[in-house]
Amino acid sequence: DAMVIQNPRYQVTQFGKPVTLSCSQTLNHNVMYWYQQKSSQAPKLLFHYYDKDFNNEADTPDNFQSRRPNTSFCFLDIRSPGLGDAAMYLCATSVGIFAAGVGNEQFFGPGTRLTVL
Amino acid sequence: GESVGLHLPTLSVQEGDNSIINCAYSNSASDYFIWYKQESGKGPQFIIDIRSNMDKRQGQRVTVLLNKTVKHLSLQIAATQPGDSAVYFCAENSGGSNYKLTFGKGTLLTVNP
């Protein structure tokens, strides 16, 4: 089945130690998104790629970076994790073309739960 | 650890009852709306969507109603089951060249057996 896969599902890192989260998709979608979600809150968009075009949200800290080496894979790098970065990180994809009859549904992966010690 | 989150609006229903979850959206230019279901520890899962040229759309046990005049969206779940217990998010998209979604705050639905 076509899907969005995130690895690992659970990640523990130490304060200040760089960490990379991985996302892959078999949907061949143009757009890949990274969201941060804290308890009892809505997902917060960090950035997204439309193909190779990177789009950062204005309030995303510089501590968060992303790479998309090809259509299928996208990585979230947290350069120096702080305690406040502990959260669920969600990857999503969408077709990215808004046309008649085509919605912009986003397909989410299962998420990576990041713990910062 | 994580910062303390906001308390979600909650809805508690008995198994078998109908549930109605409401959402007020912000952008009058939005023309596409989605409801997502998120179970604990999982990613959001698509339930149903609706375009602004419609005011009602039905799926299996779910109905979405859209009132553009007051910018209100609702999700109705018929014969609610324990497996429906989750957080429900509405999301809007303003279309055109903007394919990003703006999420609402979410509602926690608890179904009591």
PDB file of N, CA, C and O in Angstrom, chain B residues 6-75:
ATOM      1  N   LEU B   6      -2.444  23.221  25.924  1.00  0.00           N
ATOM      2  CA  LEU B   6      -3.738  23.789  26.214  1.00  0.00           C
ATOM      3  C   LEU B   6      -4.723  22.664  26.424  1.00  0.00           C
ATOM      4  O   LEU B   6      -4.566  21.574  25.888  1.00  0.00           O
ATOM      5  N   HIS B   7      -5.781  22.924  27.196  1.00  0.00           N
ATOM      6  CA  HIS B   7      -6.815  21.936  27.346  1.00  0.00           C
ATOM      7  C   HIS B   7      -7.669  21.955  26.102  1.00  0.00           C
ATOM      8  O   HIS B   7      -8.173  22.996  25.677  1.00  0.00           O
ATOM      9  N   LEU B   8      -7.883  20.757  25.537  1.00  0.00           N
ATOM     10  CA  LEU B   8      -8.705  20.656  24.357  1.00  0.00           C
ATOM     11  C   LEU B   8     -10.170  20.732  24.745  1.00  0.00           C
ATOM     12  O   LEU B   8     -10.569  20.216  25.786  1.00  0.00           O
ATOM     13  N   PRO B   9     -11.002  21.311  23.882  1.00  0.00           N
ATOM     14  CA  PRO B   9     -12.452  21.127  24.059  1.00  0.00           C
ATOM     15  C   PRO B   9     -12.741  19.633  24.044  1.00  0.00           C
ATOM     16  O   PRO B   9     -12.109  18.872  23.296  1.00  0.00           O
ATOM     17  N   THR B  10     -13.685  19.221  24.874  1.00  0.00           N
ATOM     18  CA  THR B  10     -13.977  17.797  24.961  1.00  0.00           C
ATOM     19  C   THR B  10     -15.460  17.555  24.744  1.00  0.00           C
ATOM     20  O   THR B  10     -16.307  18.418  25.032  1.00  0.00           O
ATOM     21  N   LEU B  11     -15.740  16.376  24.219  1.00  0.00           N
ATOM     22  CA  LEU B  11     -17.105  15.934  24.015  1.00  0.00           C
ATOM     23  C   LEU B  11     -17.166  14.494  24.488  1.00  0.00           C
ATOM     24  O   LEU B  11     -16.393  13.650  24.026  1.00  0.00           O
ATOM     25  N   SER B  12     -18.093  14.218  25.382  1.00  0.00           N
ATOM     26  CA  SER B  12     -18.254  12.872  25.899  1.00  0.00           C
ATOM     27  C   SER B  12     -19.641  12.375  25.525  1.00  0.00           C
ATOM     28  O   SER B  12     -20.639  13.062  25.793  1.00  0.00           O
ATOM     29  N   VAL B  13     -19.713  11.210  24.890  1.00  0.00           N
ATOM     30  CA  VAL B  13     -21.000  10.664  24.455  1.00  0.00           C
ATOM     31  C   VAL B  13     -21.097   9.199  24.845  1.00  0.00           C
ATOM     32  O   VAL B  13     -20.088   8.544  25.114  1.00  0.00           O
ATOM     33  N   GLN B  14     -22.300   8.709  24.828  1.00  0.00           N
ATOM     34  CA  GLN B  14     -22.535   7.289  25.079  1.00  0.00           C
ATOM     35  C   GLN B  14     -22.442   6.529  23.752  1.00  0.00           C
ATOM     36  O   GLN B  14     -22.840   7.041  22.693  1.00  0.00           O
ATOM     37  N   GLU B  15     -21.951   5.331  23.835  1.00  0.00           N
ATOM     38  CA  GLU B  15     -21.892   4.473  22.651  1.00  0.00           C
ATOM     39  C   GLU B  15     -23.277   4.354  22.030  1.00  0.00           C
ATOM     40  O   GLU B  15     -24.270   4.145  22.726  1.00  0.00           O
ATOM     41  N   GLY B  16     -23.320   4.524  20.736  1.00  0.00           N
ATOM     42  CA  GLY B  16     -24.569   4.430  20.018  1.00  0.00           C
ATOM     43  C   GLY B  16     -25.236   5.770  19.753  1.00  0.00           C
ATOM     44  O   GLY B  16     -26.072   5.882  18.852  1.00  0.00           O
ATOM     45  N   ASP B  17     -24.864   6.780  20.538  1.00  0.00           N
ATOM     46  CA  ASP B  17     -25.414   8.119  20.295  1.00  0.00           C
ATOM     47  C   ASP B  17     -24.735   8.744  19.075  1.00  0.00           C
ATOM     48  O   ASP B  17     -23.685   8.290  18.628  1.00  0.00           O
ATOM     49  N   ASN B  18     -25.336   9.814  18.590  1.00  0.00           N
ATOM     50  CA  ASN B  18     -24.716  10.599  17.524  1.00  0.00           C
ATOM     51  C   ASN B  18     -23.837  11.683  18.152  1.00  0.00           C
ATOM     52  O   ASN B  18     -24.167  12.229  19.204  1.00  0.00           O
ATOM     53  N   SER B  19     -22.731  11.984  17.487  1.00  0.00           N
ATOM     54  CA  SER B  19     -21.807  13.020  17.962  1.00  0.00           C
ATOM     55  C   SER B  19     -21.760  14.158  16.958  1.00  0.00           C
ATOM     56  O   SER B  19     -21.818  13.922  15.741  1.00  0.00           O
ATOM     57  N   ILE B  20     -21.650  15.370  17.474  1.00  0.00           N
ATOM     58  CA  ILE B  20     -21.469  16.526  16.604  1.00  0.00           C
ATOM     59  C   ILE B  20     -20.269  17.312  17.120  1.00  0.00           C
ATOM     60  O   ILE B  20     -20.243  17.754  18.270  1.00  0.00           O
ATOM     61  N   ILE B  21     -19.280  17.467  16.269  1.00  0.00           N
ATOM     62  CA  ILE B  21     -18.074  18.216  16.603  1.00  0.00           C
ATOM     63  C   ILE B  21     -18.043  19.461  15.739  1.00  0.00           C
ATOM     64  O   ILE B  21     -18.223  19.380  14.516  1.00  0.00           O
ATOM     65  N   ASN B  22     -17.823  20.592  16.366  1.00  0.00           N
ATOM     66  CA  ASN B  22     -17.896  21.871  15.662  1.00  0.00           C
ATOM     67  C   ASN B  22     -16.532  22.508  15.484  1.00  0.00           C
ATOM     68  O   ASN B  22     -15.598  22.275  16.256  1.00  0.00           O
ATOM     69  N   CYS B  23     -16.454  23.334  14.471  1.00  0.00           N
ATOM     70  CA  CYS B  23     -15.197  24.024  14.172  1.00  0.00           C
ATOM     71  C   CYS B  23     -15.521  25.369  13.536  1.00  0.00           C
ATOM     72  O   CYS B  23     -16.339  25.437  12.607  1.00  0.00           O
ATOM     73  N   ALA B  24     -14.904  26.423  14.041  1.00  0.00           N
ATOM     74  CA  ALA B  24     -15.012  27.739  13.420  1.00  0.00           C
ATOM     75  C   ALA B  24     -13.728  27.988  12.655  1.00  0.00           C
ATOM     76  O   ALA B  24     -12.644  27.883  13.222  1.00  0.00           O
ATOM     77  N   TYR B  25     -13.824  28.269  11.378  1.00  0.00           N
ATOM     78  CA  TYR B  25     -12.606  28.523  10.616  1.00  0.00           C
ATOM     79  C   TYR B  25     -12.393  30.009  10.435  1.00  0.00           C
ATOM     80  O   TYR B  25     -13.290  30.816  10.665  1.00  0.00           O
ATOM     81  N   SER B  26     -11.186  30.353  10.025  1.00  0.00           N
ATOM     82  CA  SER B  26     -10.796  31.759  10.130  1.00  0.00           C
ATOM     83  C   SER B  26     -10.775  32.521   8.808  1.00  0.00           C
ATOM     84  O   SER B  26     -11.003  33.736   8.793  1.00  0.00           O
ATOM     85  N   ASN B  27     -10.537  31.822   7.713  1.00  0.00           N
ATOM     86  CA  ASN B  27     -10.282  32.510   6.459  1.00  0.00           C
ATOM     87  C   ASN B  27     -11.493  32.421   5.528  1.00  0.00           C
ATOM     88  O   ASN B  27     -11.843  31.337   5.062  1.00  0.00           O
ATOM     89  N   SER B  28     -12.114  33.545   5.272  1.00  0.00           N
ATOM     90  CA  SER B  28     -13.295  33.537   4.406  1.00  0.00           C
ATOM     91  C   SER B  28     -12.956  33.116   2.976  1.00  0.00           C
ATOM     92  O   SER B  28     -13.834  32.758   2.209  1.00  0.00           O
ATOM     93  N   ALA B  29     -11.663  33.153   2.622  1.00  0.00           N
ATOM     94  CA  ALA B  29     -11.244  32.734   1.283  1.00  0.00           C
ATOM     95  C   ALA B  29     -11.019  31.226   1.185  1.00  0.00           C
ATOM     96  O   ALA B  29     -10.788  30.700   0.097  1.00  0.00           O
ATOM     97  N   SER B  30     -11.084  30.533   2.308  1.00  0.00           N
ATOM     98  CA  SER B  30     -10.852  29.085   2.282  1.00  0.00           C
ATOM     99  C   SER B  30     -11.935  28.403   1.473  1.00  0.00           C
ATOM    100  O   SER B  30     -13.122  28.728   1.606  1.00  0.00           O
ATOM    101  N   ASP B  31     -11.523  27.463   0.635  1.00  0.00           N
ATOM    102  CA  ASP B  31     -12.513  26.793  -0.189  1.00  0.00           C
ATOM    103  C   ASP B  31     -12.391  25.279  -0.173  1.00  0.00           C
ATOM    104  O   ASP B  31     -13.018  24.585  -0.977  1.00  0.00           O
ATOM    105  N   TYR B  32     -11.606  24.775   0.754  1.00  0.00           N
ATOM    106  CA  TYR B  32     -11.500  23.325   0.886  1.00  0.00           C
ATOM    107  C   TYR B  32     -11.268  23.034   2.350  1.00  0.00           C
ATOM    108  O   TYR B  32     -10.443  23.684   2.995  1.00  0.00           O
ATOM    109  N   PHE B  33     -11.982  22.032   2.874  1.00  0.00           N
ATOM    110  CA  PHE B  33     -11.941  21.747   4.301  1.00  0.00           C
ATOM    111  C   PHE B  33     -11.838  20.238   4.523  1.00  0.00           C
ATOM    112  O   PHE B  33     -12.414  19.448   3.767  1.00  0.00           O
ATOM    113  N   ILE B  34     -11.109  19.889   5.564  1.00  0.00           N
ATOM    114  CA  ILE B  34     -10.897  18.473   5.867  1.00  0.00           C
ATOM    115  C   ILE B  34     -11.117  18.239   7.354  1.00  0.00           C
ATOM    116  O   ILE B  34     -10.779  19.097   8.182  1.00  0.00           O
ATOM    117  N   TRP B  35     -11.633  17.088   7.663  1.00  0.00           N
ATOM    118  CA  TRP B  35     -11.640  16.604   9.044  1.00  0.00           C
ATOM    119  C   TRP B  35     -10.642  15.456   9.161  1.00  0.00           C
ATOM    120  O   TRP B  35     -10.636  14.524   8.357  1.00  0.00           O
ATOM    121  N   TYR B  36      -9.827  15.565  10.230  1.00  0.00           N
ATOM    122  CA  TYR B  36      -8.879  14.505  10.542  1.00  0.00           C
ATOM    123  C   TYR B  36      -9.213  13.921  11.910  1.00  0.00           C
ATOM    124  O   TYR B  36      -9.649  14.637  12.818  1.00  0.00           O
ATOM    125  N   LYS B  37      -8.934  12.636  12.053  1.00  0.00           N
ATOM    126  CA  LYS B  37      -9.054  11.942  13.333  1.00  0.00           C
ATOM    127  C   LYS B  37      -7.647  11.561  13.783  1.00  0.00           C
ATOM    128  O   LYS B  37      -6.877  11.007  12.992  1.00  0.00           O
ATOM    129  N   GLN B  38      -7.321  11.853  15.029  1.00  0.00           N
ATOM    130  CA  GLN B  38      -6.012  11.483  15.529  1.00  0.00           C
ATOM    131  C   GLN B  38      -6.148  10.697  16.833  1.00  0.00           C
ATOM    132  O   GLN B  38      -6.565  11.235  17.854  1.00  0.00           O
ATOM    133  N   GLU B  39      -5.789   9.444  16.761  1.00  0.00           N
ATOM    134  CA  GLU B  39      -5.772   8.606  17.956  1.00  0.00           C
ATOM    135  C   GLU B  39      -4.458   8.822  18.700  1.00  0.00           C
ATOM    136  O   GLU B  39      -3.459   9.249  18.121  1.00  0.00           O
ATOM    137  N   SER B  40      -4.483   8.496  19.958  1.00  0.00           N
ATOM    138  CA  SER B  40      -3.327   8.739  20.813  1.00  0.00           C
ATOM    139  C   SER B  40      -2.081   8.055  20.270  1.00  0.00           C
ATOM    140  O   SER B  40      -2.105   6.864  19.961  1.00  0.00           O
ATOM    141  N   GLY B  41      -1.006   8.827  20.104  1.00  0.00           N
ATOM    142  CA  GLY B  41       0.258   8.280  19.652  1.00  0.00           C
ATOM    143  C   GLY B  41       0.346   7.997  18.170  1.00  0.00           C
ATOM    144  O   GLY B  41       1.315   7.395  17.709  1.00  0.00           O
ATOM    145  N   LYS B  42      -0.647   8.446  17.398  1.00  0.00           N
ATOM    146  CA  LYS B  42      -0.656   8.202  15.953  1.00  0.00           C
ATOM    147  C   LYS B  42      -0.746   9.497  15.177  1.00  0.00           C
ATOM    148  O   LYS B  42      -1.057  10.548  15.734  1.00  0.00           O
ATOM    149  N   GLY B  43      -0.491   9.405  13.874  1.00  0.00           N
ATOM    150  CA  GLY B  43      -0.641  10.565  13.024  1.00  0.00           C
ATOM    151  C   GLY B  43      -2.093  10.812  12.670  1.00  0.00           C
ATOM    152  O   GLY B  43      -2.938   9.913  12.776  1.00  0.00           O
ATOM    153  N   PRO B  44      -2.444  12.031  12.265  1.00  0.00           N
ATOM    154  CA  PRO B  44      -3.816  12.322  11.849  1.00  0.00           C
ATOM    155  C   PRO B  44      -4.241  11.462  10.656  1.00  0.00           C
ATOM    156  O   PRO B  44      -3.443  11.218   9.748  1.00  0.00           O
ATOM    157  N   GLN B  45      -5.476  11.063  10.681  1.00  0.00           N
ATOM    158  CA  GLN B  45      -6.033  10.204   9.634  1.00  0.00           C
ATOM    159  C   GLN B  45      -7.201  10.927   8.976  1.00  0.00           C
ATOM    160  O   GLN B  45      -8.105  11.422   9.657  1.00  0.00           O
ATOM    161  N   PHE B  46      -7.189  10.983   7.664  1.00  0.00           N
ATOM    162  CA  PHE B  46      -8.257  11.637   6.900  1.00  0.00           C
ATOM    163  C   PHE B  46      -9.603  10.965   7.159  1.00  0.00           C
ATOM    164  O   PHE B  46      -9.710   9.733   7.161  1.00  0.00           O
ATOM    165  N   ILE B  47     -10.641  11.797   7.395  1.00  0.00           N
ATOM    166  CA  ILE B  47     -11.985  11.258   7.554  1.00  0.00           C
ATOM    167  C   ILE B  47     -12.849  11.632   6.352  1.00  0.00           C
ATOM    168  O   ILE B  47     -13.413  10.768   5.685  1.00  0.00           O
ATOM    169  N   ILE B  48     -12.968  12.933   6.110  1.00  0.00           N
ATOM    170  CA  ILE B  48     -13.848  13.409   5.056  1.00  0.00           C
ATOM    171  C   ILE B  48     -13.449  14.824   4.700  1.00  0.00           C
ATOM    172  O   ILE B  48     -12.889  15.538   5.526  1.00  0.00           O
ATOM    173  N   ASP B  49     -13.727  15.214   3.474  1.00  0.00           N
ATOM    174  CA  ASP B  49     -13.444  16.585   3.050  1.00  0.00           C
ATOM    175  C   ASP B  49     -14.671  17.178   2.372  1.00  0.00           C
ATOM    176  O   ASP B  49     -15.628  16.481   2.037  1.00  0.00           O
ATOM    177  N   ILE B  50     -14.624  18.486   2.179  1.00  0.00           N
ATOM    178  CA  ILE B  50     -15.725  19.180   1.519  1.00  0.00           C
ATOM    179  C   ILE B  50     -15.202  20.439   0.865  1.00  0.00           C
ATOM    180  O   ILE B  50     -14.290  21.090   1.388  1.00  0.00           O
ATOM    181  N   ARG B  51     -15.755  20.771  -0.283  1.00  0.00           N
ATOM    182  CA  ARG B  51     -15.389  22.001  -0.985  1.00  0.00           C
ATOM    183  C   ARG B  51     -16.413  23.081  -0.691  1.00  0.00           C
ATOM    184  O   ARG B  51     -17.540  22.787  -0.321  1.00  0.00           O
ATOM    185  N   SER B  52     -16.027  24.298  -0.936  1.00  0.00           N
ATOM    186  CA  SER B  52     -16.895  25.413  -0.548  1.00  0.00           C
ATOM    187  C   SER B  52     -18.130  25.542  -1.427  1.00  0.00           C
ATOM    188  O   SER B  52     -19.037  26.300  -1.096  1.00  0.00           O
ATOM    189  N   ASN B  53     -18.164  24.823  -2.540  1.00  0.00           N
ATOM    190  CA  ASN B  53     -19.367  24.875  -3.382  1.00  0.00           C
ATOM    191  C   ASN B  53     -20.427  23.875  -2.921  1.00  0.00           C
ATOM    192  O   ASN B  53     -21.442  23.686  -3.585  1.00  0.00           O
ATOM    193  N   MET B  54     -20.172  23.238  -1.797  1.00  0.00           N
ATOM    194  CA  MET B  54     -21.117  22.295  -1.211  1.00  0.00           C
ATOM    195  C   MET B  54     -21.418  22.748   0.210  1.00  0.00           C
ATOM    196  O   MET B  54     -20.614  23.456   0.830  1.00  0.00           O
ATOM    197  N   ASP B  55     -22.567  22.335   0.738  1.00  0.00           N
ATOM    198  CA  ASP B  55     -22.842  22.619   2.138  1.00  0.00           C
ATOM    199  C   ASP B  55     -22.987  21.349   2.971  1.00  0.00           C
ATOM    200  O   ASP B  55     -23.101  21.405   4.200  1.00  0.00           O
ATOM    201  N   LYS B  56     -22.954  20.224   2.291  1.00  0.00           N
ATOM    202  CA  LYS B  56     -23.082  18.949   3.013  1.00  0.00           C
ATOM    203  C   LYS B  56     -22.420  17.855   2.204  1.00  0.00           C
ATOM    204  O   LYS B  56     -22.521  17.833   0.968  1.00  0.00           O
ATOM    205  N   ARG B  57     -21.761  16.966   2.920  1.00  0.00           N
ATOM    206  CA  ARG B  57     -21.188  15.796   2.261  1.00  0.00           C
ATOM    207  C   ARG B  57     -21.245  14.636   3.240  1.00  0.00           C
ATOM    208  O   ARG B  57     -20.960  14.792   4.420  1.00  0.00           O
ATOM    209  N   GLN B  58     -21.594  13.480   2.721  1.00  0.00           N
ATOM    210  CA  GLN B  58     -21.742  12.319   3.587  1.00  0.00           C
ATOM    211  C   GLN B  58     -20.752  11.244   3.236  1.00  0.00           C
ATOM    212  O   GLN B  58     -20.444  10.999   2.080  1.00  0.00           O
ATOM    213  N   GLY B  59     -20.271  10.586   4.294  1.00  0.00           N
ATOM    214  CA  GLY B  59     -19.439   9.411   4.118  1.00  0.00           C
ATOM    215  C   GLY B  59     -20.064   8.266   4.894  1.00  0.00           C
ATOM    216  O   GLY B  59     -21.256   8.300   5.225  1.00  0.00           O
ATOM    217  N   GLN B  60     -19.240   7.306   5.204  1.00  0.00           N
ATOM    218  CA  GLN B  60     -19.764   6.188   5.980  1.00  0.00           C
ATOM    219  C   GLN B  60     -19.853   6.590   7.452  1.00  0.00           C
ATOM    220  O   GLN B  60     -18.855   6.840   8.106  1.00  0.00           O
ATOM    221  N   ARG B  61     -21.011   6.729   7.959  1.00  0.00           N
ATOM    222  CA  ARG B  61     -21.333   7.131   9.340  1.00  0.00           C
ATOM    223  C   ARG B  61     -20.932   8.568   9.667  1.00  0.00           C
ATOM    224  O   ARG B  61     -21.113   9.022  10.790  1.00  0.00           O
ATOM    225  N   VAL B  62     -20.353   9.281   8.741  1.00  0.00           N
ATOM    226  CA  VAL B  62     -19.960  10.663   8.998  1.00  0.00           C
ATOM    227  C   VAL B  62     -20.592  11.595   7.977  1.00  0.00           C
ATOM    228  O   VAL B  62     -20.779  11.232   6.823  1.00  0.00           O
ATOM    229  N   THR B  63     -20.891  12.805   8.460  1.00  0.00           N
ATOM    230  CA  THR B  63     -21.439  13.862   7.613  1.00  0.00           C
ATOM    231  C   THR B  63     -20.723  15.149   7.968  1.00  0.00           C
ATOM    232  O   THR B  63     -20.554  15.443   9.163  1.00  0.00           O
ATOM    233  N   VAL B  64     -20.317  15.884   6.977  1.00  0.00           N
ATOM    234  CA  VAL B  64     -19.728  17.195   7.219  1.00  0.00           C
ATOM    235  C   VAL B  64     -20.688  18.253   6.691  1.00  0.00           C
ATOM    236  O   VAL B  64     -21.229  18.125   5.594  1.00  0.00           O
ATOM    237  N   LEU B  65     -20.902  19.271   7.504  1.00  0.00           N
ATOM    238  CA  LEU B  65     -21.754  20.397   7.132  1.00  0.00           C
ATOM    239  C   LEU B  65     -20.907  21.663   7.106  1.00  0.00           C
ATOM    240  O   LEU B  65     -20.078  21.877   7.998  1.00  0.00           O
ATOM    241  N   LEU B  66     -21.123  22.460   6.099  1.00  0.00           N
ATOM    242  CA  LEU B  66     -20.367  23.694   5.935  1.00  0.00           C
ATOM    243  C   LEU B  66     -21.322  24.867   5.851  1.00  0.00           C
ATOM    244  O   LEU B  66     -22.217  24.881   5.004  1.00  0.00           O
ATOM    245  N   ASN B  67     -21.116  25.849   6.703  1.00  0.00           N
ATOM    246  CA  ASN B  67     -21.895  27.085   6.667  1.00  0.00           C
ATOM    247  C   ASN B  67     -20.922  28.234   6.427  1.00  0.00           C
ATOM    248  O   ASN B  67     -20.248  28.704   7.344  1.00  0.00           O
ATOM    249  N   LYS B  68     -20.842  28.661   5.184  1.00  0.00           N
ATOM    250  CA  LYS B  68     -19.860  29.688   4.831  1.00  0.00           C
ATOM    251  C   LYS B  68     -20.242  31.060   5.363  1.00  0.00           C
ATOM    252  O   LYS B  68     -19.378  31.916   5.573  1.00  0.00           O
ATOM    253  N   THR B  69     -21.525  31.261   5.585  1.00  0.00           N
ATOM    254  CA  THR B  69     -21.979  32.564   6.061  1.00  0.00           C
ATOM    255  C   THR B  69     -21.371  32.901   7.415  1.00  0.00           C
ATOM    256  O   THR B  69     -20.950  34.034   7.657  1.00  0.00           O
ATOM    257  N   VAL B  70     -21.330  31.894   8.271  1.00  0.00           N
ATOM    258  CA  VAL B  70     -20.780  32.118   9.623  1.00  0.00           C
ATOM    259  C   VAL B  70     -19.431  31.428   9.794  1.00  0.00           C
ATOM    260  O   VAL B  70     -18.919  31.348  10.918  1.00  0.00           O
ATOM    261  N   LYS B  71     -18.870  30.932   8.713  1.00  0.00           N
ATOM    262  CA  LYS B  71     -17.562  30.262   8.744  1.00  0.00           C
ATOM    263  C   LYS B  71     -17.519  29.152   9.790  1.00  0.00           C
ATOM    264  O   LYS B  71     -16.685  29.131  10.703  1.00  0.00           O
ATOM    265  N   HIS B  72     -18.434  28.219   9.616  1.00  0.00           N
ATOM    266  CA  HIS B  72     -18.579  27.137  10.579  1.00  0.00           C
ATOM    267  C   HIS B  72     -18.632  25.807   9.855  1.00  0.00           C
ATOM    268  O   HIS B  72     -19.281  25.663   8.813  1.00  0.00           O
ATOM    269  N   LEU B  73     -17.963  24.862  10.460  1.00  0.00           N
ATOM    270  CA  LEU B  73     -17.867  23.506   9.921  1.00  0.00           C
ATOM    271  C   LEU B  73     -18.241  22.539  11.043  1.00  0.00           C
ATOM    272  O   LEU B  73     -17.875  22.765  12.201  1.00  0.00           O
ATOM    273  N   SER B  74     -18.970  21.499  10.708  1.00  0.00           N
ATOM    274  CA  SER B  74     -19.265  20.505  11.734  1.00  0.00           C
ATOM    275  C   SER B  74     -19.090  19.099  11.170  1.00  0.00           C
ATOM    276  O   SER B  74     -19.220  18.867   9.970  1.00  0.00           O
ATOM    277  N   LEU B  75     -18.785  18.200  12.077  1.00  0.00           N
ATOM    278  CA  LEU B  75     -18.642  16.780  11.745  1.00  0.00           C
ATOM    279  C   LEU B  75     -19.650  16.022  12.586  1.00  0.00           C
ATOM    280  O   LEU B  75     -19.657  16.138  13.817  1.00  0.00           O
TER     281      LEU B  75
END
